[in-house]
Structures are given as C-alpha cells and as structure tokens.
PDB file of C-alpha atoms in Angstrom:
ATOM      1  CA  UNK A  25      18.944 -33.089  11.925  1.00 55.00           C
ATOM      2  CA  UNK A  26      22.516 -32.771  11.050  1.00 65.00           C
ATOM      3  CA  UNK A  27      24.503 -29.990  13.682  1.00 57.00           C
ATOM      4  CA  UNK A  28      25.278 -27.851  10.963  1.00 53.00           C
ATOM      5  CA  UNK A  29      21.933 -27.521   9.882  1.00 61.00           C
ATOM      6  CA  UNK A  30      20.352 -26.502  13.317  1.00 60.00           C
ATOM      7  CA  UNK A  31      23.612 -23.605  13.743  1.00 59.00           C
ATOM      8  CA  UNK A  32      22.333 -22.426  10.284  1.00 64.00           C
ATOM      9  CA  UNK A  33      18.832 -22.033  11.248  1.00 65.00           C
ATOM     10  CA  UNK A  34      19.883 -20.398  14.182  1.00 62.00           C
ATOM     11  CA  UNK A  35      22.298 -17.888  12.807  1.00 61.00           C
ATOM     12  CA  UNK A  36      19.327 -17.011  10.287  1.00 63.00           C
ATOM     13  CA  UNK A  37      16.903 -16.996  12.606  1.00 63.00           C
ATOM     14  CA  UNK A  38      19.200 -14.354  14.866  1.00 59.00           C
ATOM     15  CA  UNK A  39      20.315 -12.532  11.821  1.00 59.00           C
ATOM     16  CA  UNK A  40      16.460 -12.002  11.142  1.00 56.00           C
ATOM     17  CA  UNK A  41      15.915 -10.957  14.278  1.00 55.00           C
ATOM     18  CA  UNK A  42      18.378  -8.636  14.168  1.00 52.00           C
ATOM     19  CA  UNK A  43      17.506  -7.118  10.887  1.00 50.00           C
ATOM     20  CA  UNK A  44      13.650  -6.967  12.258  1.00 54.00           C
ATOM     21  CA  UNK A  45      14.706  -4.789  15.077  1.00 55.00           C
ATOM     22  CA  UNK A  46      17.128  -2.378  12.990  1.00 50.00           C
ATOM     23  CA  UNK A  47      14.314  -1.649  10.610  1.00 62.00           C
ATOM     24  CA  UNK A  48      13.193   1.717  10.787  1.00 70.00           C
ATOM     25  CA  UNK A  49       9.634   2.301   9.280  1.00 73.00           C
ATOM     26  CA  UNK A  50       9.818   5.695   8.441  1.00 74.00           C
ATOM     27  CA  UNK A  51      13.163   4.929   6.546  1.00 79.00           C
ATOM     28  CA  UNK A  52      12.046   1.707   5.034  1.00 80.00           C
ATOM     29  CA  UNK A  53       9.224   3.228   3.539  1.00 78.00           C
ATOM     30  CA  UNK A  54      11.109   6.593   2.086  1.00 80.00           C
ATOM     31  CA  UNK A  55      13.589   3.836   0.422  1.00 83.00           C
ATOM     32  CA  UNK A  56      10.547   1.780  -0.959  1.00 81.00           C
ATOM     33  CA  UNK A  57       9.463   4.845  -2.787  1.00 81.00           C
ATOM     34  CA  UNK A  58      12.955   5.773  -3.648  1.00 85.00           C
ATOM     35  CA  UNK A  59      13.116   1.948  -5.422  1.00 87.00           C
ATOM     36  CA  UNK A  60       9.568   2.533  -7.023  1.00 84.00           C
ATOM     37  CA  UNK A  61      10.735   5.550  -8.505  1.00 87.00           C
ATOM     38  CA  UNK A  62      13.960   4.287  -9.995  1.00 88.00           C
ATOM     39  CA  UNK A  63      11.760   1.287 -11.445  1.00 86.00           C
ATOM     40  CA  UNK A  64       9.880   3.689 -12.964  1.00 85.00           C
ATOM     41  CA  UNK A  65      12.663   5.301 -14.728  1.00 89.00           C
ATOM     42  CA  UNK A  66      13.797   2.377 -15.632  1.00 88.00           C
ATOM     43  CA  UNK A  67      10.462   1.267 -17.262  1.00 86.00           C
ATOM     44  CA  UNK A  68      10.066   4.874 -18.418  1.00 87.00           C
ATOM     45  CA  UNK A  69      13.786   4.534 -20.414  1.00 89.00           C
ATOM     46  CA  UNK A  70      12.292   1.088 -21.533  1.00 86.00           C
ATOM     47  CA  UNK A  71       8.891   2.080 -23.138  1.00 87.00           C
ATOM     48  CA  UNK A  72      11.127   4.751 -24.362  1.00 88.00           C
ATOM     49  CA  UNK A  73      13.223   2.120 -26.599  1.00 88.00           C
ATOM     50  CA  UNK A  74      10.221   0.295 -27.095  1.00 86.00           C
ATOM     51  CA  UNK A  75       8.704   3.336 -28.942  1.00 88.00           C
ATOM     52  CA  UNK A  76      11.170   4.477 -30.833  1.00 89.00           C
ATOM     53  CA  UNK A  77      12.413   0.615 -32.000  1.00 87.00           C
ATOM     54  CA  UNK A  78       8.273   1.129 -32.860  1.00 87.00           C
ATOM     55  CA  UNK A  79       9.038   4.241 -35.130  1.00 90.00           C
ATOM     56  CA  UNK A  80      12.045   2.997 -37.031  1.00 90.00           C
ATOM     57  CA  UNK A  81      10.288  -0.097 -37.582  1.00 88.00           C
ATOM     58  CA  UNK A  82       7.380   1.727 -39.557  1.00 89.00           C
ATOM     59  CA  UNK A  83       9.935   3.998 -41.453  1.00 93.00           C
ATOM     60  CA  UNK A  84      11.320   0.714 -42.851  1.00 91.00           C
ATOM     61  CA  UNK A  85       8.273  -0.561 -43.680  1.00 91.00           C
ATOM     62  CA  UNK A  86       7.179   2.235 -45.061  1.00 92.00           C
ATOM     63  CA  UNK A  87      10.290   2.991 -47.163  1.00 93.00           C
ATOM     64  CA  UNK A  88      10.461  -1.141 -48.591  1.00 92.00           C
ATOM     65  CA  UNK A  89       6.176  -0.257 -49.095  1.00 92.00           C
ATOM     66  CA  UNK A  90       7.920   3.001 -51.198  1.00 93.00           C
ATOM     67  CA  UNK A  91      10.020   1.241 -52.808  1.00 93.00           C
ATOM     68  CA  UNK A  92       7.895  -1.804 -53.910  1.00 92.00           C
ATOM     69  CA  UNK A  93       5.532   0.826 -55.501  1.00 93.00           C
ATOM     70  CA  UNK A  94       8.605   2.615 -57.380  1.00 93.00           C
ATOM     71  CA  UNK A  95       9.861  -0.809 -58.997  1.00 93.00           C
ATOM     72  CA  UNK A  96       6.381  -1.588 -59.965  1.00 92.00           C
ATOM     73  CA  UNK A  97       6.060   1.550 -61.696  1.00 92.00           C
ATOM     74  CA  UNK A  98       9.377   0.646 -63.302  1.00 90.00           C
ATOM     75  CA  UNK A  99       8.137  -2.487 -64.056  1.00 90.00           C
ATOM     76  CA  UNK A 100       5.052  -1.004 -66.281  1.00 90.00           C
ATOM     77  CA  UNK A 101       7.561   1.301 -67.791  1.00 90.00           C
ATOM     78  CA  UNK A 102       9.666  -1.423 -69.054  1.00 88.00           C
ATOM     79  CA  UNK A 103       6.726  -3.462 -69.879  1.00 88.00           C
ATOM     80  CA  UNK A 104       5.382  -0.946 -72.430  1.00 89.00           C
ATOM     81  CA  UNK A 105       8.420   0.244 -73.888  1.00 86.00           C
ATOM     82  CA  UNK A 106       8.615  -3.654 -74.680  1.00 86.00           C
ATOM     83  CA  UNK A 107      11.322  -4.416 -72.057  1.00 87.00           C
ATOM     84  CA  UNK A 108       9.856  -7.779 -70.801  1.00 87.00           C
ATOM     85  CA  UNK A 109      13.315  -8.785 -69.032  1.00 90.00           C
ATOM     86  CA  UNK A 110      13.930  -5.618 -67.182  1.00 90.00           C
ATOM     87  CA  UNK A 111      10.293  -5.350 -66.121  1.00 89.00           C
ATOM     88  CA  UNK A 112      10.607  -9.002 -64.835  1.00 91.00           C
ATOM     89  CA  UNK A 113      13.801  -8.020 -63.006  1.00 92.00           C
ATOM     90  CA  UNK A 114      11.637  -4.514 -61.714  1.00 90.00           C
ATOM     91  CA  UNK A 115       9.061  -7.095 -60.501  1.00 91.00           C
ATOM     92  CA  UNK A 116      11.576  -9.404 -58.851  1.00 92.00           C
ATOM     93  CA  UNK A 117      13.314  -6.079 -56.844  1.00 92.00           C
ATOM     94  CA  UNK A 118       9.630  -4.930 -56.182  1.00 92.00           C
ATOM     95  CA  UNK A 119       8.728  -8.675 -54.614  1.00 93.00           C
ATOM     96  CA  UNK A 120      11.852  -8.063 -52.529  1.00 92.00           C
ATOM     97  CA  UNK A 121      10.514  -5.112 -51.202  1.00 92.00           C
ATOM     98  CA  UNK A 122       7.201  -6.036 -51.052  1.00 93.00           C
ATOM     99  CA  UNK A 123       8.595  -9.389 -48.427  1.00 93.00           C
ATOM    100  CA  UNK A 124      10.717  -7.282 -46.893  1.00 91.00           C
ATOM    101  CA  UNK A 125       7.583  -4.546 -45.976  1.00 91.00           C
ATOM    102  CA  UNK A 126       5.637  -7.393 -45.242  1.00 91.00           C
ATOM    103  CA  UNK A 127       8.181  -8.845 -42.317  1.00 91.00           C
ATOM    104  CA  UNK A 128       8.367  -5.481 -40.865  1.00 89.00           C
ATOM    105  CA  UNK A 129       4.694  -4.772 -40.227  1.00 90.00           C
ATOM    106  CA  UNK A 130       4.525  -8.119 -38.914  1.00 89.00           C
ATOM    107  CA  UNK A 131       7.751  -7.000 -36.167  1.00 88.00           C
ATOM    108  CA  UNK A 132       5.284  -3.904 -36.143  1.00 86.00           C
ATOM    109  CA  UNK A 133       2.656  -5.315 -35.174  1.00 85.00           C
ATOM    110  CA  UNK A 134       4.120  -7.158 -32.222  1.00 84.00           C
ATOM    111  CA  UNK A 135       6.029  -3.884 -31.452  1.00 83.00           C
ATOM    112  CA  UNK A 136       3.245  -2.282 -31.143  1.00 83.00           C
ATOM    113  CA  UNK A 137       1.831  -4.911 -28.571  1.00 84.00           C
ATOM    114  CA  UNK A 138       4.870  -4.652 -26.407  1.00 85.00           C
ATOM    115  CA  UNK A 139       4.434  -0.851 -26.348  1.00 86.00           C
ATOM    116  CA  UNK A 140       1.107  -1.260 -25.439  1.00 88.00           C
ATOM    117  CA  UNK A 141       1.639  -3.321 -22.425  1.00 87.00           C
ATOM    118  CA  UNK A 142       4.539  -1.107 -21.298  1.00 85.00           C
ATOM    119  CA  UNK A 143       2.766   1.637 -21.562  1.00 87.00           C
ATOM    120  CA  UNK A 144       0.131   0.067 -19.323  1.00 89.00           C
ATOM    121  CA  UNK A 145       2.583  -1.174 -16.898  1.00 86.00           C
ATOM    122  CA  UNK A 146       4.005   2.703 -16.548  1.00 86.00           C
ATOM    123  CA  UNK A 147       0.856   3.544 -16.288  1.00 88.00           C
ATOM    124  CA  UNK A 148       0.072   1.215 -13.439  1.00 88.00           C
ATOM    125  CA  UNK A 149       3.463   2.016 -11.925  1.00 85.00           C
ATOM    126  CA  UNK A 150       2.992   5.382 -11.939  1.00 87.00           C
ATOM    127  CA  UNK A 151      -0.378   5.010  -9.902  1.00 88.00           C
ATOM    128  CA  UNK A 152       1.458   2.930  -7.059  1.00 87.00           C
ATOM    129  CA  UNK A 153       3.855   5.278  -6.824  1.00 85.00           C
ATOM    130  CA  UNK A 154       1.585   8.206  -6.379  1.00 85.00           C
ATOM    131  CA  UNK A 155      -0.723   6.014  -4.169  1.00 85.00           C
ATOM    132  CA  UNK A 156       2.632   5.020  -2.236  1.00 82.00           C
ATOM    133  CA  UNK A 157       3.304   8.646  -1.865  1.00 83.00           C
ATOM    134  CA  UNK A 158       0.179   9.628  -0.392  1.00 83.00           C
ATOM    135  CA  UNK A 159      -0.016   6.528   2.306  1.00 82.00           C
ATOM    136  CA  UNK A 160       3.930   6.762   3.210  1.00 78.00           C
ATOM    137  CA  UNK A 161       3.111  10.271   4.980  1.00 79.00           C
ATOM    138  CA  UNK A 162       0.348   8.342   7.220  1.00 81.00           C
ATOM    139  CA  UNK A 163       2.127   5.690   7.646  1.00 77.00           C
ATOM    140  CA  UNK A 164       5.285   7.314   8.918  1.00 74.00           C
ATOM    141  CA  UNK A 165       2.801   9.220  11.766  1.00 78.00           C
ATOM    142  CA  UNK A 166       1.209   6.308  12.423  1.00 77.00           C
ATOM    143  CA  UNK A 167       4.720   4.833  12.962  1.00 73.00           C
ATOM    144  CA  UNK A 168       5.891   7.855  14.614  1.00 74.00           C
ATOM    145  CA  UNK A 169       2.824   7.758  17.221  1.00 80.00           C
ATOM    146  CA  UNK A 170       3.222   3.915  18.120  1.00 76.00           C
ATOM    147  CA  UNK A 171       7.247   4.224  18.578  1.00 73.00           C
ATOM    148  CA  UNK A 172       6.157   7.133  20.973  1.00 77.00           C
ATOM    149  CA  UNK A 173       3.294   4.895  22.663  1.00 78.00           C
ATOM    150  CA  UNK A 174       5.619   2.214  23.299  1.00 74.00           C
ATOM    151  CA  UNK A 175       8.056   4.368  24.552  1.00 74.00           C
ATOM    152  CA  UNK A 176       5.899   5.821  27.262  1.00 74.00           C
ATOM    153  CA  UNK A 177       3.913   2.147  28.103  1.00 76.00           C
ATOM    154  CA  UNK A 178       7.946   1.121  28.710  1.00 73.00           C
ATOM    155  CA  UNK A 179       8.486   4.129  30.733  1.00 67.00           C
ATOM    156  CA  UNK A 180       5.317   3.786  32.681  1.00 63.00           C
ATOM    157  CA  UNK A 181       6.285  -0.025  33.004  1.00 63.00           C
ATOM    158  CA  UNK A 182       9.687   1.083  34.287  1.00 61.00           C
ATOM    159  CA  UNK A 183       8.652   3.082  37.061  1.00 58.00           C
ATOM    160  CA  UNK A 184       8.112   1.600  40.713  1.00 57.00           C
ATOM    161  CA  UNK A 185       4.786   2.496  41.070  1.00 57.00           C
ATOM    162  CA  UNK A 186       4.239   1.539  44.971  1.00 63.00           C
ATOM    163  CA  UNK A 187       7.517   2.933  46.280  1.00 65.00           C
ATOM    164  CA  UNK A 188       6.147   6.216  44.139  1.00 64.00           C
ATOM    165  CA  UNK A 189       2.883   6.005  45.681  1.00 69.00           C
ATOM    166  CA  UNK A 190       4.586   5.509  49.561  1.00 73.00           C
ATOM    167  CA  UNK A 191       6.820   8.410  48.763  1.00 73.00           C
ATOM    168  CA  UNK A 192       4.256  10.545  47.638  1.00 72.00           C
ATOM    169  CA  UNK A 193       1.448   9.657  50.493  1.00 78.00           C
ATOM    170  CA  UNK A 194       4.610  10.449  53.062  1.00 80.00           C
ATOM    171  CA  UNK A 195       4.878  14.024  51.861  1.00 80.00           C
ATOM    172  CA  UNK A 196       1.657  14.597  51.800  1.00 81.00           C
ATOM    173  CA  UNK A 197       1.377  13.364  55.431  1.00 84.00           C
ATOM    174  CA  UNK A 198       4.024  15.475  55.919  1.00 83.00           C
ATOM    175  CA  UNK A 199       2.643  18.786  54.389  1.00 83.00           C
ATOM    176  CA  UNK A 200      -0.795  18.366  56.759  1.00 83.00           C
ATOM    177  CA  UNK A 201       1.287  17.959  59.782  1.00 84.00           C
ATOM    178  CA  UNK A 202       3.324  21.247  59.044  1.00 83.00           C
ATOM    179  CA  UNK A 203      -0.091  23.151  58.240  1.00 80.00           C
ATOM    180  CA  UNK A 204      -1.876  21.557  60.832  1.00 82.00           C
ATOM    181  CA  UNK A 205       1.111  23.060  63.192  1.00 80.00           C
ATOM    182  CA  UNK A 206       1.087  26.214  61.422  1.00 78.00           C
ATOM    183  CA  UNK A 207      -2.195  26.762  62.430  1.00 79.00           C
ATOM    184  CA  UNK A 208      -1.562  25.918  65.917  1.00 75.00           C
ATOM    185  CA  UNK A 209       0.884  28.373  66.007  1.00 73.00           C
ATOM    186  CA  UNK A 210      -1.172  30.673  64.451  1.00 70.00           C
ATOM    187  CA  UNK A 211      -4.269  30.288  67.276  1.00 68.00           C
ATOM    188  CA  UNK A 212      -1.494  30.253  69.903  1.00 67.00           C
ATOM    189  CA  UNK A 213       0.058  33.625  68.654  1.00 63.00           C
ATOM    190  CA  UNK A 214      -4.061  34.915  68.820  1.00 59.00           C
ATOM    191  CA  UNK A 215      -4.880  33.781  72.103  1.00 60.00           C
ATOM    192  CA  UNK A 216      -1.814  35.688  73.299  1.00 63.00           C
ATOM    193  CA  UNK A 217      -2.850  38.598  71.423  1.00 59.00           C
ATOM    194  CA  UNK A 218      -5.901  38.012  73.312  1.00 63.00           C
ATOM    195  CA  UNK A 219      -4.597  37.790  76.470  1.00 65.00           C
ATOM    196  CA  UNK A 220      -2.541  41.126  76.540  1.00 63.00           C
ATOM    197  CA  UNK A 221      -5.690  43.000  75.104  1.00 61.00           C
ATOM    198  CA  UNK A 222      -7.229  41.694  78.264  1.00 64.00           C
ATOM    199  CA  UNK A 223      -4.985  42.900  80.302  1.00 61.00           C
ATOM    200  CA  UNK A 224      -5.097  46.410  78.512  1.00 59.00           C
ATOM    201  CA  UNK A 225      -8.696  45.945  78.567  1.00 58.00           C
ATOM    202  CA  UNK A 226      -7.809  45.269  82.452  1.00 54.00           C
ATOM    203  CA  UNK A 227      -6.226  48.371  83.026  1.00 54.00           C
ATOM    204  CA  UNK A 228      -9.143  50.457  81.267  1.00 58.00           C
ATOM    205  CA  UNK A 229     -11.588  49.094  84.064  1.00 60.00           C
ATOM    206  CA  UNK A 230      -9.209  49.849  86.705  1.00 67.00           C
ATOM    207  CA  UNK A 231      -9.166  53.597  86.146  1.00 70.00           C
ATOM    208  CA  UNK A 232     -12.875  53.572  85.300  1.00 71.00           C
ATOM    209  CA  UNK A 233     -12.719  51.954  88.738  1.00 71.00           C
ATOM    210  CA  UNK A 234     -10.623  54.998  90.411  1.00 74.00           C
ATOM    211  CA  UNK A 235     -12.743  57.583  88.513  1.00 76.00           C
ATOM    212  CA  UNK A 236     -15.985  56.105  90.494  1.00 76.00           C
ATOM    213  CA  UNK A 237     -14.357  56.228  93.449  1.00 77.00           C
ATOM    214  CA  UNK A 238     -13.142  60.019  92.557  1.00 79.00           C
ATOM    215  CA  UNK A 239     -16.988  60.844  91.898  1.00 77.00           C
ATOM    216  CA  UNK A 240     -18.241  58.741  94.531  1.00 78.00           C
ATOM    217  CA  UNK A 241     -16.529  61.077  97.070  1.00 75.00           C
ATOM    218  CA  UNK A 242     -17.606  64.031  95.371  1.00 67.00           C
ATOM    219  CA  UNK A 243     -14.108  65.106  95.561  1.00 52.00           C
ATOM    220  CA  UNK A 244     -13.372  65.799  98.946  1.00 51.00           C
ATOM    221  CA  UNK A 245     -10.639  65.086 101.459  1.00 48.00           C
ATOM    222  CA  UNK A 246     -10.805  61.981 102.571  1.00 49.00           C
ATOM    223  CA  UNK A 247     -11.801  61.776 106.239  1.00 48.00           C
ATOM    224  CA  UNK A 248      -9.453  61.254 108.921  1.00 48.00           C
ATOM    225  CA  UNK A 249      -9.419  59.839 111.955  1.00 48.00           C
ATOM    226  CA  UNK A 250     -10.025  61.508 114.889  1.00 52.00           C
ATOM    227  CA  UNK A 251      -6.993  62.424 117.708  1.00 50.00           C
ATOM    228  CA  UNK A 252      -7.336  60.585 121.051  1.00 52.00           C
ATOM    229  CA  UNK A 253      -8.987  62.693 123.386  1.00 53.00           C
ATOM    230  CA  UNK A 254      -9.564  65.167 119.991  1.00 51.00           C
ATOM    231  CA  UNK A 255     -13.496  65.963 119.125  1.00 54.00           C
ATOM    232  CA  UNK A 256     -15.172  63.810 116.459  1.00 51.00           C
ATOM    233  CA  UNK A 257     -15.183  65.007 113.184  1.00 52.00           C
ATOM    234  CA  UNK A 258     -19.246  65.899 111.984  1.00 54.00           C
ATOM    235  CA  UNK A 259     -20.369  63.709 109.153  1.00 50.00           C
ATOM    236  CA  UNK A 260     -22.229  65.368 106.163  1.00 53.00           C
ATOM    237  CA  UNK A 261     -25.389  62.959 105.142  1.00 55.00           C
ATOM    238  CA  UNK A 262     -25.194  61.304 101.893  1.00 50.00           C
ATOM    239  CA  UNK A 263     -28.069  61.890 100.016  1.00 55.00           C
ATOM    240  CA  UNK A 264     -30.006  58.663  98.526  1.00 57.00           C
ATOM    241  CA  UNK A 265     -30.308  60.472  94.947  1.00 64.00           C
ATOM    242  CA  UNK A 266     -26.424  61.102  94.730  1.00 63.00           C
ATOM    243  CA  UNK A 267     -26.116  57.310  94.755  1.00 59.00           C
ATOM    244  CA  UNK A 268     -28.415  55.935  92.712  1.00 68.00           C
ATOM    245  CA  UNK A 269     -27.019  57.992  90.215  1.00 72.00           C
ATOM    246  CA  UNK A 270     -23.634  56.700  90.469  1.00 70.00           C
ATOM    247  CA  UNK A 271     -24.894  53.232  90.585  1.00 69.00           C
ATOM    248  CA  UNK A 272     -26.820  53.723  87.214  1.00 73.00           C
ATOM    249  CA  UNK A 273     -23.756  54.963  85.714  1.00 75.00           C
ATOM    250  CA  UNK A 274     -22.262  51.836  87.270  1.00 70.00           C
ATOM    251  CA  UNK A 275     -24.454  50.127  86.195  1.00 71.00           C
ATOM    252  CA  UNK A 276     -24.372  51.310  82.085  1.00 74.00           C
ATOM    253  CA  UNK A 277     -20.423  50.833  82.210  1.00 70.00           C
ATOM    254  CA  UNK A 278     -20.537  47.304  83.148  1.00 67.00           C
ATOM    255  CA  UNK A 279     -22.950  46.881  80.690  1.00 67.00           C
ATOM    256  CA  UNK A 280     -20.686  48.254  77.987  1.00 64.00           C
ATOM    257  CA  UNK A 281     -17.711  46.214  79.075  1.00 58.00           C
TER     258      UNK A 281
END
C-alpha cells in the first residue's frame, strides 16, 4: 500500500469523523424534509409539464382527426360533382391528416403512461413527506432526550465520587458533634438552673426552719442565764400535747418538701 494511499484513507477517515460529530440530528432531519419538499416541487412542476405536453398532444390529434374528416367530406363533394382529381388530392390531404392523428395518439398514449407514473411517484412522495413530518417531531425528542442523557452520564462520570462522599461524611460528622455539644450545653445550662432553684428552695426551708423555732417557743423571751450569786430563774413545764403538735406539723412540711 502505496503512502499516498494510506494519508488518503486517513484524511477521509478523519474528515468523516469530523463530519459525524458536527451532525446535529434535530437539524439534519429539518433539512431532510426541507430537501423532500423541494423534490416534491420539483416533481410537482414536472407532472405539471407532463400534463399539459399530455393536453396539447390530444388537441393535435384531435384537430389532424378534424381535419381528416373535413377533407374526406371534401373528397365526396368532389367525387359527386364528378371531380375525380380533386377528390383524390382531398383524399391524399385527408391521409396526411389521418398519419399525422395517428402518430400523435401513439405520443399520447405513452404520454399518458409517463403521467401516470408521475403522478404515482407524487403521490408516493407526498406520503413520505407527510410520514417524514410526523416521525421528525419524535425523532428530534428522542434526540433531544439522549443528548441530555449523555450529558448528565458525562457529568455524573466527571464527578469524584469518593472525595464527594469523604467530604460529605466529614460534615456530617461534623454537624453531630456540634449538636451533640449543643445539647451538652443545653443540660449544663439546666443543671445550673437546677442548682440555684435549690438553693432558693434552700432558703425557703431555712425560714420554715426559723418559723418552728418562733412557734416552738411560743413566743417568749428567750431565757437567760442566771447572775452569780442571783436566784434561779423558775421554769414553766412544757406540756407533751404542745409538742406533738409541732412535730406533726414538722412532720407534714418535710413531707411536702
């Protein structure tokens, strides 16, 4: 294989390459239909000529028929006003005529043929183009909606899907560590809250506290100590009722606490 020959194949073989990937399907198509249609003007324009080639073709024939009858009528004219020779030369025109009719509805005949099968080529053309029609609409979607699959499968291919995956796993680590301290802060901030409304809790207990000792000693003076060489003071009895009392009510506050 000659070097020429192999740089040919390849600069086909690129140029088709080339062509294959600048081909557009939705444009492609839209021109195939635009080429149908001119065809089928074209083949219109053509059956067109055909038919009217057709028509002038019978008016001649039927004009030389016309005139072959005239120049026979001339020819019986002649005949019986006993003009032999001009109703031989009427019969010679007529003959002319006559051959000349003849020829054309044999051209008509064939005419008529080739009109035929144009018309049944338009016909068939015409059907393509309408079928054509109707499928370029689903083909361009169907076109439309592989381009766009292939786009994505590329753009799904593209993407690093374990350095995505890491990244995304990290920040999700990440988000459970700040709620899991968020709620740590949260049950720190309540068991302080707890802690001062123990201590105000506290307080409450300590005046119930000093209120029990204030009814415990019935409100007197406290009792002082004697002065040396001084009398001792007289102690009332405490009576065993009084304090049962108080420790019942003791008793029922604790309970409430």
């Amino acid at each position: 294989m000659g070097f020429f020959d192999r740089l040919s194949r390849l600069l086909r073989a690129n140029l088709n390459d080339l062509v294959s990937k600048a081909e557009d399907p939705a444009k492609i198509l839209d021109q195939s239909v635009a080429d149908m249609q001119a065809d089928l003007v074209k083949l219109r324009q053509a059956v067109a000529t055909a038919i009217a080639s057709q028509k002038r073709l019978q008016n001649q024939a039927e004009q030389a028929e016309a005139q072959a009858r005239t120049w026979y009528e001339r020819a019986e004219l002649a005949l019986k006003e006993g003009k032999e020779d001009l109703a031989r030369e009427a019969l010679s025109r007529r003959k002319t005529y006559t051959d000349t009719a003849t020829a054309l509805n044999a051209q008509l005949s064939g005419q008529a043929g080739q009109v035929d099968t144009l018309k049944r080529s338009l016909t068939a053309l015409e059907g393509k183009i309408a079928e054509a029609k109707t499928k370029k609409d689903m083909l361009k979607a169907r076109a439309q909606a592989a381009q766009a699959q292939e786009q994505l499968q590329n753009a799904v291919g593209s993407l690093n899907t374990n350095s995505s995956m890491a990244a995304f796993d990290q920040m999700e680590e990440k988000v459970l560590n700040m709620e899991a301290r968020s709620q740590a802060a949260a049950e720190l901030a309540g068991a302080d809250l707890e802690s001062q409304f123990a201590a105000l809790e506290g307080s409450d207990v300590d005046d119930e506290l000093a209120a029990l000792k204030t009814r415990l000693e019935g409100g007197k003076t406290p009792i002082s100590l004697p002065m040396e060489g001084g009398p001792a003071p007289q102690l009332e009895p405490v009576k065993v009722a009084e304090v049962n009392a108080e420790l019942e009510e003791l008793r029922q506050s604790i309970d409430k606490l």
